Amino acid sequence: MARNADETRRKILEAATEEFAQHGIAGARVDRITRTAGVNNALLYRYFGSKTELFDTVYSRLVTEIVNAVPMEPADLPGYAGRLYDYYEAHPDVVRLAAWRQLERPEHTLPQVVYDAQREKAESIAQAQKDGAVPDSLPAGELRDLMILLSLSNTPLMPVMGSEVDRERRRATIVAVATAILRT
């Protein structure tokens, strides 16, 4: 029975990830999620409580996946920005979910996993700064945030009609800018 419940939760989470990424929290429909997952609405509410709690679960899970998939090495912050860029390119739903969360629930407290991951990264950078491996011209938390923001530069702000984005060049630019930030 537990195995079946785990499988049902997995199906709901997969369907919800797609639904929230495409439609946001307000636009997501429980009926579409459960239809895609092949379960009834009652199971979604039983396992996740509400649509917003389901979103928080999806968001927390994705943040945990990013932290595990793209570990940060303070001595190579430019490489970290590049690897995050690669991850976001391969998982565009993550970026969309983060945007929806910020647009629709900016006042809502982030899941604890987000705070823990960001705190640990800042502490790791701060220690590397104390050890002399990372310049200390910028506070550790701001340096962390800059690397993350650079990695999100996967779409041009002013796209030219009919032109393709050179992803390799964009990644190289992100890494070069991250390197330059560390020289300041």
Backbone as a ProteinNet text record, in pm:
[ID]
protein_1_A
[PRIMARY]
MARNADETRRKILEAATEEFAQHGIAGARVDRITRTAGVNNALLYRYFGSKTELFDTVYSRLVTEIVNAVPMEPADLPGYAGRLYDYYEAHPDVVRLAAWRQLERPEHTLPQVVYDAQREKAESIAQAQKDGAVPDSLPAGELRDLMILLSLSNTPLMPVMGSEVDRERRRATIVAVATAILRT
[TERTIARY]
81.8	0	85.8	192.9	279.7	345.3	378.5	440.9	344.9	218.6	117.2	96.6	96.2	80.1	198.9	319.4	438.2	430.5	384.9	371	264.7	156.1	50.7	103.1	174.3	234	328.7	411	507.3	433.8	328.2	251.4	187.8	133.8	72.7	179.1	294.3	400.7	451.2	465.1	509.1	406	280.8	175.7	164.3	177.3	167.7	284.3	402.5	518.6	492.8	445.9	415.8	303.4	198.7	83.2	120.5	191.9	231.2	329.4	419.7	516.3	446.4	343.2	272.2	171.3	105.9	-8.5	3.5	108.5	119.3	30.4	30.5	-49.7	-197.8	-230.8	-371.6	-431.6	-353.1	-405.1	-404.9	-330.9	-326.2	-462.6	-498.6	-626.9	-604.4	-664.7	-654.4	-705.6	-813.9	-868.3	-766.9	-692.4	-591.8	-477.5	-438.4	-330	-370.6	-489.5	-531.5	-560.2	-612.7	-636.7	-503.1	-403.1	-271.5	-207.7	-224.8	-166.5	-244.6	-367.8	-449.9	-504.1	-533.6	-588.9	-710.2	-780.3	-894.6	-853.6	-936.4	-906.9	-888.7	-966.3	-959.5	-818.8	-750.8	-614.9	-517.5	-532.9	-446.2	-463.5	-587.5	-613.1	-570.3	-585.8	-545.5	-394.4	-317.7	-172	-108.6	-172.6	-106.5	-186.8	-309.1	-386.5	-459.2	-386.4	-446.3	-357.1	-407.9	-330	-203.6	-214.7	-96.6	5.2	-43.3	50.1	118.1	45.5	105	213.1	184.8	286	410.2	391.3	507	587.8	520.7	589.7	669.3	607.8	676.2	798.2	779.8	888.5	1002.2	969.8	1072.4	1150	1078.6	1143.6	1241.2	1200.5	1288.7	1411.5	1393.6	1509.3	1606.7	1554.6	1639.5	1714.3	1645.2	1710.4	1824	1802.7	1907.6	2028.6	2004.2	2114.4	2196.3	2129	2199.2	2264.8	2199	2250	2362.9	2360.8	2460.3	2522.7	2613.4	2676.7	2766.3	2775.6	2857.8	2995.1	3096.6	3234.5	3281.3	3298.4	3331.1	3456.8	3552.8	3676	3652.9	3536.2	3504.9	3364.8	3343.2	3211.7	3174.5	3267.3	3229.8	3184.5	3251.4	3209.3	3071.9	3044.3	2913.3	2804.9	2829.8	2732.6	2709.3	2815.6	2802.9	2725.2	2751.9	2680	2532.3	2502.3	2362.4	2292.4	2361.1	2306.5	2271.7	2364.3	2340.3	2217.9	2206.4	2093.3	1961.8	1959	1836.2	1801.6	1902.2	1877.4	1811	1857.9	1804.5	1671	1641.6	1519.5	1448.4	1394.9	1332.7	1211.4	1148.8	1034.6	1075.3	1198.1	1245.6	1241.6	1289.3	1291.7	1149.1	1062.4	923.9	853.4	876.8	813.9	861.6	989.3	1041.7	978.9	961.6	899.5	753.8	680	540.7	530.2	618.9	617.3	639.1	735.1	764.2	649.6	586.7	476.2	349.2	318.9	189.4	190.2	305.3	309	434.3	465.6	590.2	594.4	478.5	473.4	479.6	459.5	457.9	599.8	616.1	746.2	795.8	921.2	981.7	991.2	993.5	1013.7	1148.8	1156.1	1277.3	1398.9	1377.6	1488.5	1559.6	1486	1545.9	1636.4	1585.3	1665.7	1791.3	1774.5	1888.5	1995.4	1952.9	2048.5	2121.4	2049.8	2114	2206.7	2165.8	2250.5	2379.9	2368.5	2486.6	2582.1	2527.8	2613.3	2686.4	2614.5	2678.2	2785	2756.1	2855.4	2979.5	2958.6	3068.8	3155.9	3091.3	3165.9	3239.3	3172.4	3235.8	3360.1	3351.4	3467.7	3580.3	3546.1	3647.2	3710	3630.8	3685.9	3784.2	3749.4	3839.8	3968.8	3956.9	4073.7	4156.7	4106.6	4179.2	4157.6	4066	4040.4	3945	3866.8	3770.7	3790.1	3796.2	3810.4	3695.9	3727.2	3625.7	3575.8	3584.8	3540.4	3387.8	3317.7	3171.8	3126.8	3017.4	2966.2	2930.8	2949.7	2928.8	2788.3	2686.8	2549.4	2524.2	2581.2	2563.4	2638.9	2754	2831.5	2754.9	2697.9	2613.3	2498.3	2428.5	2313.4	2353.2	2467.3	2514	2540	2600.2	2627.8	2497	2399.4	2269.7	2198.8	2199.2	2133	2198.9	2330.3	2398.9	2355.2	2341.4	2305.5	2166.9	2084.4	1948	1940.9	2053.9	2058.8	2043.8	1946.9	1931.9	1838.7	1776.9	1694.5	1734.1	1752.3	1789.6	1675.7	1708.9	1606.2	1546.2	1625.2	1580.4	1606.9	1528.3	1554.5	1532.1	1617.2	1604.7	1521.9	1420.5	1332.6	1412.4	1383.3	1444.4	1586.4	1640.9	1778.3	1780.4	1870.3	1889.5	1989.7	1970.2	2065.4	2179.4	2300.2	2418.3	2441.4	2390.2	2393	2535.2	2623.6	2762.4	2829	2802.9	2859.9	2800	2669.4	2603.7	2662.4	2684.7	2743.4	2884.2	2961.9	3097.8	3095.4	2998.4	2984.5	2951.5	2861.7	2824.2	2946.4	3023.4	3143.1	3244.9	3261.1	3355.7	3311.5	3183.6	3133.3	3150.7	3121.4	3140.2	3286.5	3376.9	3520.7	3556.7	3502.5	3531.2	3478.6	3362.4	3306.3	3402.1	3463.5	3554.8	3682.7	3713.5	3834	3811	3685	3657.6	3688.9
-120.7	0	126.6	130.5	246.7	272	164.5	177.3	244	205.4	264.5	412.5	445.6	584.7	668.4	615.7	687.6	712.8	613.2	627.2	732.3	732	830.8	971.1	989	1119.9	1164.7	1073	1105.1	1153.5	1083.4	1121.8	1260.1	1284.6	1415.5	1524.4	1500.4	1601.3	1630.1	1527.5	1548.4	1629.6	1592.4	1664.9	1808.6	1825.6	1959.4	2047.5	1990.9	2068.7	2127.4	2046.2	2092.7	2196.2	2168.9	2258.3	2394.4	2395.1	2521.7	2598.7	2530.1	2597.9	2665.8	2601.5	2657.1	2765.5	2750.3	2836.2	2917.1	2897.6	2966.4	2903.7	2962.7	2908.4	2935.1	3060.1	3096	3027.4	3013.6	2955	2803.4	2742.1	2595.7	2541.7	2430.2	2368.3	2229.6	2206.8	2077.3	1966.8	1993.3	1892.2	1849.8	1946.9	1911.9	1832.2	1871	1798.5	1653.5	1633.9	1497.1	1415.4	1479.6	1408	1361.6	1450.1	1414.3	1304.1	1313.1	1213	1081.9	1085.3	964.8	928.4	1030.6	1007.4	1097.9	1080.2	1167.3	1285.3	1388.8	1510.5	1484	1391.3	1363.1	1319.4	1244.3	1200.1	1317.7	1413.1	1531.2	1603.7	1627.5	1698.1	1616	1484.7	1397.2	1403	1399.3	1395.9	1533.5	1638.2	1769	1880.7	1856.3	1955	2056.4	2130.8	2233.4	2255.9	2333.9	2363.5	2442.2	2536.5	2615.7	2531.5	2439.6	2349.5	2256.5	2215.8	2134.7	2215.6	2342	2426.7	2436.1	2459.4	2468.7	2339.5	2227.1	2098.1	2085.2	2122.1	2117.3	2208.6	2329.7	2428.3	2381.3	2331.8	2281.6	2166.2	2077.9	1963.1	2008.4	2106.6	2155.3	2225.4	2302.3	2368.6	2264.6	2162.3	2054.5	1986.4	1963.1	1901.8	1988.5	2119.3	2209.5	2205.3	2214	2212.8	2084.9	1972.7	1845.2	1829.6	1879.5	1862.2	1959.3	2077.2	2179.7	2229	2150.2	2194.9	2315.3	2400.3	2519.9	2494.6	2526.7	2521.9	2666.8	2721.2	2862.9	2905.4	2816.9	2851.8	2862.1	2818.9	2826.3	2883.2	3004.6	3066.7	3092.7	3133.1	3146.9	3013.9	2905.5	2773.6	2736.9	2775.1	2750.6	2824.4	2951.6	3028.7	2960.7	2910.6	2841.3	2711.6	2635.8	2508.9	2533.7	2639.2	2674.3	2712.6	2790.4	2826.9	2700.8	2606.2	2479.8	2408.3	2406	2339.2	2406.4	2538.7	2610.2	2593.6	2583.7	2557.5	2420.8	2322.8	2186.6	2171.3	2260.6	2251.9	2387.8	2433.7	2566.6	2579.9	2468.8	2475.8	2533.9	2510.3	2561.1	2713.8	2773.4	2919.5	2974.3	2909.5	2955.5	2942.9	2833.1	2815.8	2922.4	2953.9	3058.3	3193.1	3220.4	3346.3	3352	3243.6	3240.7	3261.2	3196.3	3210.7	3356.7	3420.7	3560.3	3652.2	3624.5	3708.1	3690.2	3566.3	3538.2	3529.2	3504.1	3488.2	3552.1	3676.3	3735.9	3752.9	3768.1	3786.7	3654.3	3544.8	3413	3369.7	3317	3269.6	3156.9	3166	3060	2931.3	2818.8	2692.5	2693.3	2629.4	2627.2	2576.6	2483.6	2429	2539.3	2639.6	2751.3	2831.3	2866.8	2942.3	2864.5	2736.6	2655	2649.4	2628.2	2618.7	2750.9	2861.4	2991.5	3028.5	2996.6	3023.1	2943.4	2815.5	2729.7	2779.5	2825.4	2878.7	3004.2	3094.6	3217.4	3185.9	3092.2	3053.7	2992.1	2914.1	2851.1	2956.4	3054.4	3162.9	3245.5	3275.6	3353.7	3282.9	3152.2	3076.3	3082	3069.7	3078	3217.4	3319.2	3454.1	3465.4	3408.7	3409.3	3334.7	3227.7	3145.9	3207.7	3316.5	3382.6	3322.3	3226.9	3162.1	3242.8	3332	3415.9	3559.1	3656.4	3795.6	3836.2	3923.5	3964.2	4106.7	4153.8	4289.2	4302.1	4191.5	4190.1	4094.8	4127.5	4035.1	3900	3795	3658.9	3638.3	3687.2	3670.1	3741.9	3860.5	3934.2	3865.8	3812.3	3739.9	3615.9	3543.8	3427.6	3469.2	3576.5	3622.8	3665.1	3731.3	3772.2	3651.3	3547.2	3427.2	3362	3357.2	3297.9	3383	3514.7	3602.4	3594.3	3588.2	3572.4	3444.2	3338.5	3208.9	3210.3	3303.7	3313.3	3393.8	3432.5	3512.4	3424.9	3336.8	3243.7	3293.7	3408.6	3464.9	3611	3653.3	3792.6	3886.7	4003.1	4100.7	4165.1	4180.5	4243.7	4149.8	4042.9	3949.4	4015.2	3980.3	4030.6	3928.1	3975.6	3885.6	3793.9	3666.5	3569.8	3530.3	3582.7	3546.6	3445	3353	3252.4	3303.6	3266	3301	3200.9	3250.7	3164.8	3125.3	3009	2964.8	2947.2	2897.1	2879.3	3014.1	3110.7	3243.7	3307.7	3290.7	3347.8	3286.1	3154.4	3088.5	3141.4	3155.3	3206.6	3349.6	3428.5	3564.6	3563.7	3476.5	3464.7	3430.5	3334	3293.3	3407.4	3478.8	3591	3704.3	3735.1	3839.8	3796.9	3672	3622.1	3633.5	3601.6	3613.9	3760.6	3850.7	3993.5	4045.7	3998.6	4040.8	4004.6	3889.2	3846.3	3930.5	3999.4	4084	4220.5	4256.3	4390.8	4402.7
0	0	0	80.5	85.5	-49.7	-119	-250.8	-348.9	-344.6	-431.2	-396.7	-268.3	-224.9	-271.9	-262.4	-309.4	-459.2	-533.3	-678.2	-711.9	-637.8	-659.7	-631.2	-521.6	-489.5	-600.4	-648.6	-754.3	-879.3	-917.9	-1036.3	-1018.5	-901	-873.8	-880.3	-820	-820.5	-961.8	-1042.8	-1181.6	-1260	-1245.5	-1317	-1265.1	-1135.7	-1076.5	-1119.6	-1129.7	-1173.6	-1311.5	-1401.2	-1537.4	-1536.9	-1462.5	-1457.7	-1399.2	-1287.3	-1225.4	-1313.2	-1376.6	-1463.8	-1581.2	-1634.1	-1749.8	-1712.5	-1597.2	-1567.2	-1438.5	-1363.3	-1235.3	-1131.2	-1014.7	-905.1	-929.6	-959.1	-978.9	-1101.1	-1207.2	-1330.9	-1333.5	-1244.2	-1238.9	-1196.3	-1252.5	-1221	-1163.2	-1047.9	-981.2	-1073.2	-1145.1	-1236.7	-1342.5	-1396.2	-1497.3	-1434.7	-1314.2	-1246.3	-1222	-1166.3	-1133.5	-1258.9	-1361.9	-1487.4	-1546.6	-1549.8	-1602.6	-1518.3	-1386.4	-1296	-1296.7	-1346.6	-1347.9	-1211.5	-1130	-996	-977.6	-866.6	-841.2	-752.2	-753.1	-677.8	-528.6	-475.5	-331.7	-290.6	-375.1	-341.8	-336	-426.9	-423.6	-290.6	-251.2	-125.9	-4.8	-12.6	97.4	119.4	8.7	20.2	37.6	-15.7	-16.3	49.3	88.2	162.1	75.9	-4.3	-89.4	-210.7	-303.9	-423.6	-387.4	-295.4	-258	-181.1	-98.9	-30	-130.1	-231.6	-338.2	-410	-440.1	-503.7	-416.2	-286.8	-195.9	-196.2	-202.9	-207.5	-336.7	-448.3	-577.8	-574.8	-526.6	-523.4	-432.1	-315.2	-222.5	-283.8	-350.7	-414.3	-522.5	-602.3	-708.3	-652.6	-547.1	-484.9	-431.7	-368.2	-317	-430.6	-542.3	-658.4	-711.3	-717.8	-766.9	-674.9	-544.4	-448	-463	-481.3	-495.8	-632.7	-737.7	-873.6	-907	-844.9	-876.2	-745.6	-689.6	-565.9	-591.9	-491.9	-504.9	-443.8	-519.6	-471.6	-462.6	-342	-328.5	-405.1	-417.7	-489.2	-640	-688.7	-831.1	-850.8	-802.9	-817.4	-963.7	-1050.1	-1191.4	-1252	-1217.9	-1266	-1213.6	-1088.9	-1029.5	-1108.9	-1141.7	-1220.6	-1356.2	-1417.3	-1545.3	-1533.5	-1426.7	-1407.6	-1376.3	-1300.5	-1275.1	-1405.3	-1488.2	-1619.4	-1697.9	-1700.2	-1770.6	-1714.2	-1580.9	-1517.1	-1557.4	-1552.8	-1588	-1735.2	-1819.7	-1961.9	-1979.2	-1903.9	-1913.8	-1841.1	-1746.2	-1664.8	-1661.2	-1772	-1775.1	-1682.8	-1646.9	-1554.6	-1419.7	-1378.5	-1249.8	-1249.3	-1356.5	-1366.2	-1369.6	-1446.1	-1453.1	-1317.6	-1247.5	-1115.8	-1017.7	-1020.9	-932.5	-966.7	-1094.9	-1136.4	-1091.6	-1110.5	-1066.6	-916.1	-842.4	-697	-657.5	-721.5	-689.4	-730.1	-842.2	-889.1	-807.4	-772.6	-711.6	-559.8	-501.4	-356.4	-296	-333.5	-285.1	-132.7	-71.1	73.2	149.8	79	141.6	176.6	294.5	339.8	250.5	213.1	132.3	213	145.7	217.8	290.7	403.8	485.4	408.1	316.7	238.8	160.5	115.1	41.6	134.7	252.1	349.2	388.2	415	456.4	348.3	224.9	114	94.3	98.6	77	193.1	314.3	430.9	421.3	386.6	375.7	267.3	155.9	49.2	96.5	161.3	210.5	314.6	403	504.4	439.9	336.6	265.4	196.1	134.4	69.9	175	286.4	393.7	447.3	462.7	509.5	406.9	279.6	172.8	170.2	202	209.9	326.8	441	557	526.9	448.8	413.4	301.3	241.7	134.6	-3.4	-16	-145.2	-233.1	-170.5	-241.5	-191.4	-283	-239.5	-146.8	-52.7	44.3	20.7	-104.9	-136.4	-135	-145.6	-139.9	-29.6	39.7	140.6	77.9	153.4	102.8	46.7	115.8	67.9	-63.4	-78.2	-203.6	-317.4	-288.3	-388.8	-435.8	-340.5	-374	-464.7	-426.4	-504	-644.5	-658.2	-790.7	-880.6	-825.8	-905.7	-951.9	-862.4	-896.7	-1001.5	-983.2	-1080.3	-1217.9	-1221.7	-1349.8	-1419.8	-1344.3	-1403.7	-1466.2	-1423.7	-1476.2	-1605.8	-1657.8	-1780.4	-1903.9	-1903.4	-2015.6	-2124.5	-2103	-2208.8	-2227.5	-2352.1	-2375.7	-2340.3	-2288.4	-2253.7	-2378.1	-2481.1	-2604.7	-2721.4	-2734.9	-2844.7	-2980.1	-3072.7	-3208.3	-3285.6	-3353	-3428.2	-3518.9	-3513.4	-3602.3	-3566.4	-3457.5	-3424.8	-3310.7	-3321.2	-3217.4	-3115.2	-2991.1	-2887	-2892.9	-2895.2	-2892.4	-2746.8	-2708.4	-2568.8	-2515.9	-2598.4	-2554.1	-2527.2	-2616.3	-2595.3	-2470.1	-2452.3	-2333.2	-2206.4	-2205.9	-2089.4	-2063.7	-2170	-2155.3	-2099.4	-2142	-2090.8	-1942	-1902.2	-1760.8	-1676	-1721.1	-1646.3	-1643.1	-1755.1	-1760.5	-1665.6	-1663.1	-1574.1	-1428	-1398.6	-1261.5	-1220.5	-1311	-1284	-1258.4	-1339.2	-1322.8	-1188.8	-1146.8	-1017.7	-904.6	-914.5	-809.1	-806.2	-913.8	-919.1	-860.1	-830.6	-780.2	-633.2
[MASK]
++++++++++++++++++++++++++++++++++++++++++++++++++++++++++++++++++++++++++++++++++++++++++++++++++++++++++++++++++++++++++++++++++++++++++++++++++++++++++++++++++++++++++++++++++++++++

